[in-house]
mmCIF file of C-alpha atoms in Angstrom:
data_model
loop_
_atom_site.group_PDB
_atom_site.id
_atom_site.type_symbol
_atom_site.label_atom_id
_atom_site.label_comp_id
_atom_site.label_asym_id
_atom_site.label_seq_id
_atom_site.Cartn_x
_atom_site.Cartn_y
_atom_site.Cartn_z
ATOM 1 C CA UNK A 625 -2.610 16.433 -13.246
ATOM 2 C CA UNK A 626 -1.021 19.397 -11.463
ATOM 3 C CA UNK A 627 -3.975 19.329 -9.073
ATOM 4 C CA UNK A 628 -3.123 15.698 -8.023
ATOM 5 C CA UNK A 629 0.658 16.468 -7.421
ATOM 6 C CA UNK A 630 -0.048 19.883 -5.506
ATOM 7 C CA UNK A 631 -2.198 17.632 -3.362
ATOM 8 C CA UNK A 632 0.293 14.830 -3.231
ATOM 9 C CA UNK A 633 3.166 17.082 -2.297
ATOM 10 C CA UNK A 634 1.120 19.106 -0.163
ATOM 11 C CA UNK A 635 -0.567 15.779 1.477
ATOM 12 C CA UNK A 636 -3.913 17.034 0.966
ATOM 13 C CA UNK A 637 -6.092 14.013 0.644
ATOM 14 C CA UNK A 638 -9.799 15.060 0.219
ATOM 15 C CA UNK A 639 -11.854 12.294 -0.305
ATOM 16 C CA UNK A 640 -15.065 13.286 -2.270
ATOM 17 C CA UNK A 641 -18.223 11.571 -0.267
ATOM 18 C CA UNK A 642 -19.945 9.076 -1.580
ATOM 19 C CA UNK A 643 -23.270 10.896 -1.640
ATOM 20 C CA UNK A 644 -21.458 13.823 -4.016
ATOM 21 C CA UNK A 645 -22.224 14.037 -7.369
ATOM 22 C CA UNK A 646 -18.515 13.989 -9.375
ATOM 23 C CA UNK A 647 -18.649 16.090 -12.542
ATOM 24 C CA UNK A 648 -16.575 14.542 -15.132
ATOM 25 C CA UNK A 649 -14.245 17.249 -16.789
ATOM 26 C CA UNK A 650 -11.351 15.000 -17.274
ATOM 27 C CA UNK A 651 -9.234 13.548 -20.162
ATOM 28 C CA UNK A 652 -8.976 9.928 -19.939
ATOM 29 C CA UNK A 653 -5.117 9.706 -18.842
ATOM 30 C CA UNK A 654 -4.544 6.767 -21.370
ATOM 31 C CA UNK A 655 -5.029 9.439 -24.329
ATOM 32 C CA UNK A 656 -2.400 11.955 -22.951
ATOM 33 C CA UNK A 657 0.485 12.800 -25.293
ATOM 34 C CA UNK A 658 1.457 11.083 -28.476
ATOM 35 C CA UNK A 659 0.309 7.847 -28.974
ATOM 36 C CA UNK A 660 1.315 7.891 -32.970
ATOM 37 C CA UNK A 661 3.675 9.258 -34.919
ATOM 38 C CA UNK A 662 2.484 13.062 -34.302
ATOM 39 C CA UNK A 663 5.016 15.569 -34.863
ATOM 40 C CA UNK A 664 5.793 18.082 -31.528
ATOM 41 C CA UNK A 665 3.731 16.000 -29.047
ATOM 42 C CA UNK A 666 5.457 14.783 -25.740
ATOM 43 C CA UNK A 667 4.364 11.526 -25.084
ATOM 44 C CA UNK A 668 2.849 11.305 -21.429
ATOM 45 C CA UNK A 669 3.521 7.284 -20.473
ATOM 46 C CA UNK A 670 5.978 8.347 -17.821
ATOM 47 C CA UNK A 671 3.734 10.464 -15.790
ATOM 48 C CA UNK A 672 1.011 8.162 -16.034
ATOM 49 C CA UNK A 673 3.351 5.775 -14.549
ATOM 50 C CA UNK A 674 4.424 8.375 -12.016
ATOM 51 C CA UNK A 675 0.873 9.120 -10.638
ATOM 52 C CA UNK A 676 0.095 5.281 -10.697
ATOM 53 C CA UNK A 677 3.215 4.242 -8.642
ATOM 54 C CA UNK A 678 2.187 7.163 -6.558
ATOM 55 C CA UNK A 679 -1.572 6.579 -5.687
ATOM 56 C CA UNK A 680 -0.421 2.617 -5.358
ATOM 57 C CA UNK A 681 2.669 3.995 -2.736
ATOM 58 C CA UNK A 682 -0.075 5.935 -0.950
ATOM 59 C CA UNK A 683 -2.808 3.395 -1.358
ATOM 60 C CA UNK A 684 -4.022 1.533 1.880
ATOM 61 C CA UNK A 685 -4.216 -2.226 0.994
ATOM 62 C CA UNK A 686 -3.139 -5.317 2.250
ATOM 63 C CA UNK A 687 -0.881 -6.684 -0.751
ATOM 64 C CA UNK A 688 -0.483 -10.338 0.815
ATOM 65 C CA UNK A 689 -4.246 -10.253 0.801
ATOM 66 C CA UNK A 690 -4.024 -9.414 -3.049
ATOM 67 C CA UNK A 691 -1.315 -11.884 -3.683
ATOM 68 C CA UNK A 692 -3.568 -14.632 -1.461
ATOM 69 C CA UNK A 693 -6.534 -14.232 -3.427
ATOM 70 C CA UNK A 694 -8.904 -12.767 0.055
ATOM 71 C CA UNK A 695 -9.263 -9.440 -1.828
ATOM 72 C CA UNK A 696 -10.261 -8.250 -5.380
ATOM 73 C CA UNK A 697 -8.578 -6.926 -7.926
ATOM 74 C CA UNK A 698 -11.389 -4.593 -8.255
ATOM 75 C CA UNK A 699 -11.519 -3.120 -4.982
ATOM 76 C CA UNK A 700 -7.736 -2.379 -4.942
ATOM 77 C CA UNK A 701 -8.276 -0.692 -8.143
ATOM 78 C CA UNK A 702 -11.046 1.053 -6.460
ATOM 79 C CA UNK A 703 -9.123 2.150 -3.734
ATOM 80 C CA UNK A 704 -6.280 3.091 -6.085
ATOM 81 C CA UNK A 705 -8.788 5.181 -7.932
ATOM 82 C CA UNK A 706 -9.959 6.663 -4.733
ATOM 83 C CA UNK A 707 -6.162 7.860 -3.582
ATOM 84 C CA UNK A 708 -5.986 9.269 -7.168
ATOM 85 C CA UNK A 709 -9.071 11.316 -6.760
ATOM 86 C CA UNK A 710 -8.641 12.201 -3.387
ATOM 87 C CA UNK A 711 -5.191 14.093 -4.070
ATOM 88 C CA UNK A 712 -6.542 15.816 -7.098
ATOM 89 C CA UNK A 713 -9.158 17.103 -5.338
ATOM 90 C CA UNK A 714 -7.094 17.925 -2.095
ATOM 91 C CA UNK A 715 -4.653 20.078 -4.793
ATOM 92 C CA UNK A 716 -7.967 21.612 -6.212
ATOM 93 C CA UNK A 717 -9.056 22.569 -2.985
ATOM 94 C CA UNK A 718 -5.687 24.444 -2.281
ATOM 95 C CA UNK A 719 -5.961 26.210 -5.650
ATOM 96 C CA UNK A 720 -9.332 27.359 -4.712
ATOM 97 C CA UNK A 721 -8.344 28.732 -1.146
ATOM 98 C CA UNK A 722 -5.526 30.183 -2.974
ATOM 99 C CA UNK A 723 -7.747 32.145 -5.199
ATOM 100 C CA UNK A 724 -10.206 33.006 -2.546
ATOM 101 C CA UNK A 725 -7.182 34.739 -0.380
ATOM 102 C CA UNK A 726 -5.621 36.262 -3.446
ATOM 103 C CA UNK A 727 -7.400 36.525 -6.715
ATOM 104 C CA UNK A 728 -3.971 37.269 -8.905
ATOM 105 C CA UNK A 729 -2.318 33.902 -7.022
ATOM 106 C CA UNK A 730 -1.438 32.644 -10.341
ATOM 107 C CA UNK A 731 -0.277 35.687 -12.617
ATOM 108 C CA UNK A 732 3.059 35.370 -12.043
ATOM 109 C CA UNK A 733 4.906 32.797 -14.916
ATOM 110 C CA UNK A 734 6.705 30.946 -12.106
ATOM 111 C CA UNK A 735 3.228 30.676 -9.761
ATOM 112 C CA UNK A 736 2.634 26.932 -10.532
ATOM 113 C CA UNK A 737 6.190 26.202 -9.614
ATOM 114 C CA UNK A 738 6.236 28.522 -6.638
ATOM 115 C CA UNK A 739 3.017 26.177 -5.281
ATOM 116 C CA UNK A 740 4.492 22.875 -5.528
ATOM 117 C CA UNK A 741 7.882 23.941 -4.091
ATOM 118 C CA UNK A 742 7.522 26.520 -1.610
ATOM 119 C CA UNK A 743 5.692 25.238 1.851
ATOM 120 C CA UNK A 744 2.284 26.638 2.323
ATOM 121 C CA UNK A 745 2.598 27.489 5.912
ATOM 122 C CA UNK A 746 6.054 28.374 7.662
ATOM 123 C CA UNK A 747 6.627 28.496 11.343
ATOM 124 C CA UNK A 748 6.744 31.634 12.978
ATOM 125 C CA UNK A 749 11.018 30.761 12.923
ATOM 126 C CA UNK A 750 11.264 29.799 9.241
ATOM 127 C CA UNK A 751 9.244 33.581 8.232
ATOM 128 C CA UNK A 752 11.882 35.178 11.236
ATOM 129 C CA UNK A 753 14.592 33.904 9.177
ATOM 130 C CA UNK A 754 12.930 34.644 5.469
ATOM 131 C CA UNK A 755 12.378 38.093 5.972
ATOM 132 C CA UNK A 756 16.016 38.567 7.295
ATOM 133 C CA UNK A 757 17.385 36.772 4.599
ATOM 134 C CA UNK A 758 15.104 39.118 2.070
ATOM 135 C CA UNK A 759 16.610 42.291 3.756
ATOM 136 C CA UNK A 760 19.886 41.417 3.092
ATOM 137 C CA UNK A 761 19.378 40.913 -0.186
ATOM 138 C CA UNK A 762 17.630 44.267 -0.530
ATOM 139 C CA UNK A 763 20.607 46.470 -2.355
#
């Protein structure tokens, strides 16, 4: 889940190839959070609505086509599907070249959030101003 918003964010779309083998090591998203009466459990049926709305935004599709009957349901599920897995594993591969450059990337508590809302890469102007800014803050 956080891997397919760090790649949505980040607009890392990876496409796995066809000819690579996928290793399941998911949770099917309809079991997320409470579906029952359990006691302390968030139910999840908003952010499987998010990540739906988003892979459909980001989707490429002709929705007349859809609506017209000249293309399947199944293939814009397919291709909904695809867009799904292709930000997931763009945020996994950003997470991984993370690690690679810096093994302790993610011991600090805030580290997820720093990912997702910090840019990756700042102009040579945007790191001029951030390190002024940080030594006039120094006391």
């Amino acid at each position: 889940m956080y891997a397919f918003f760090l790649g949505l964010y980040k607009d890392e779309f990876e496409p796995i190839g066809e000819d690579e083998e996928k290793v399941d090591f998911s949770y099917p998203i309809h079991l997320w959070g409470r579906k029952s009466n359990r006691l302390d459990r968030e139910d999840f049926t908003d952010l499987q609505d998010y990540m739906f709305m988003a892979s459909f935004v980001k989707s490429d599709f002709d929705f007349i086509e859809l609506e017209k009957g000249k293309l399947s349901i199944g293939k814009v599920i397919k291709v909904i599907t695809t867009a799904t897995e292709s930000y997931a594993n763009g945020g996994l591969q950003l997470i991984k070249e993370m690690l690679e450059d810096d093994a302790n990337a993610f011991i600090a508590p805030t580290a997820l959030m720093n990912i997702i809302t910090k840019p990756l890469v700042t102009s040579d102007a945007e790191s001029t101003m951030q390190q002024e800014q940080e030594a006039t803050n120094v006391d």
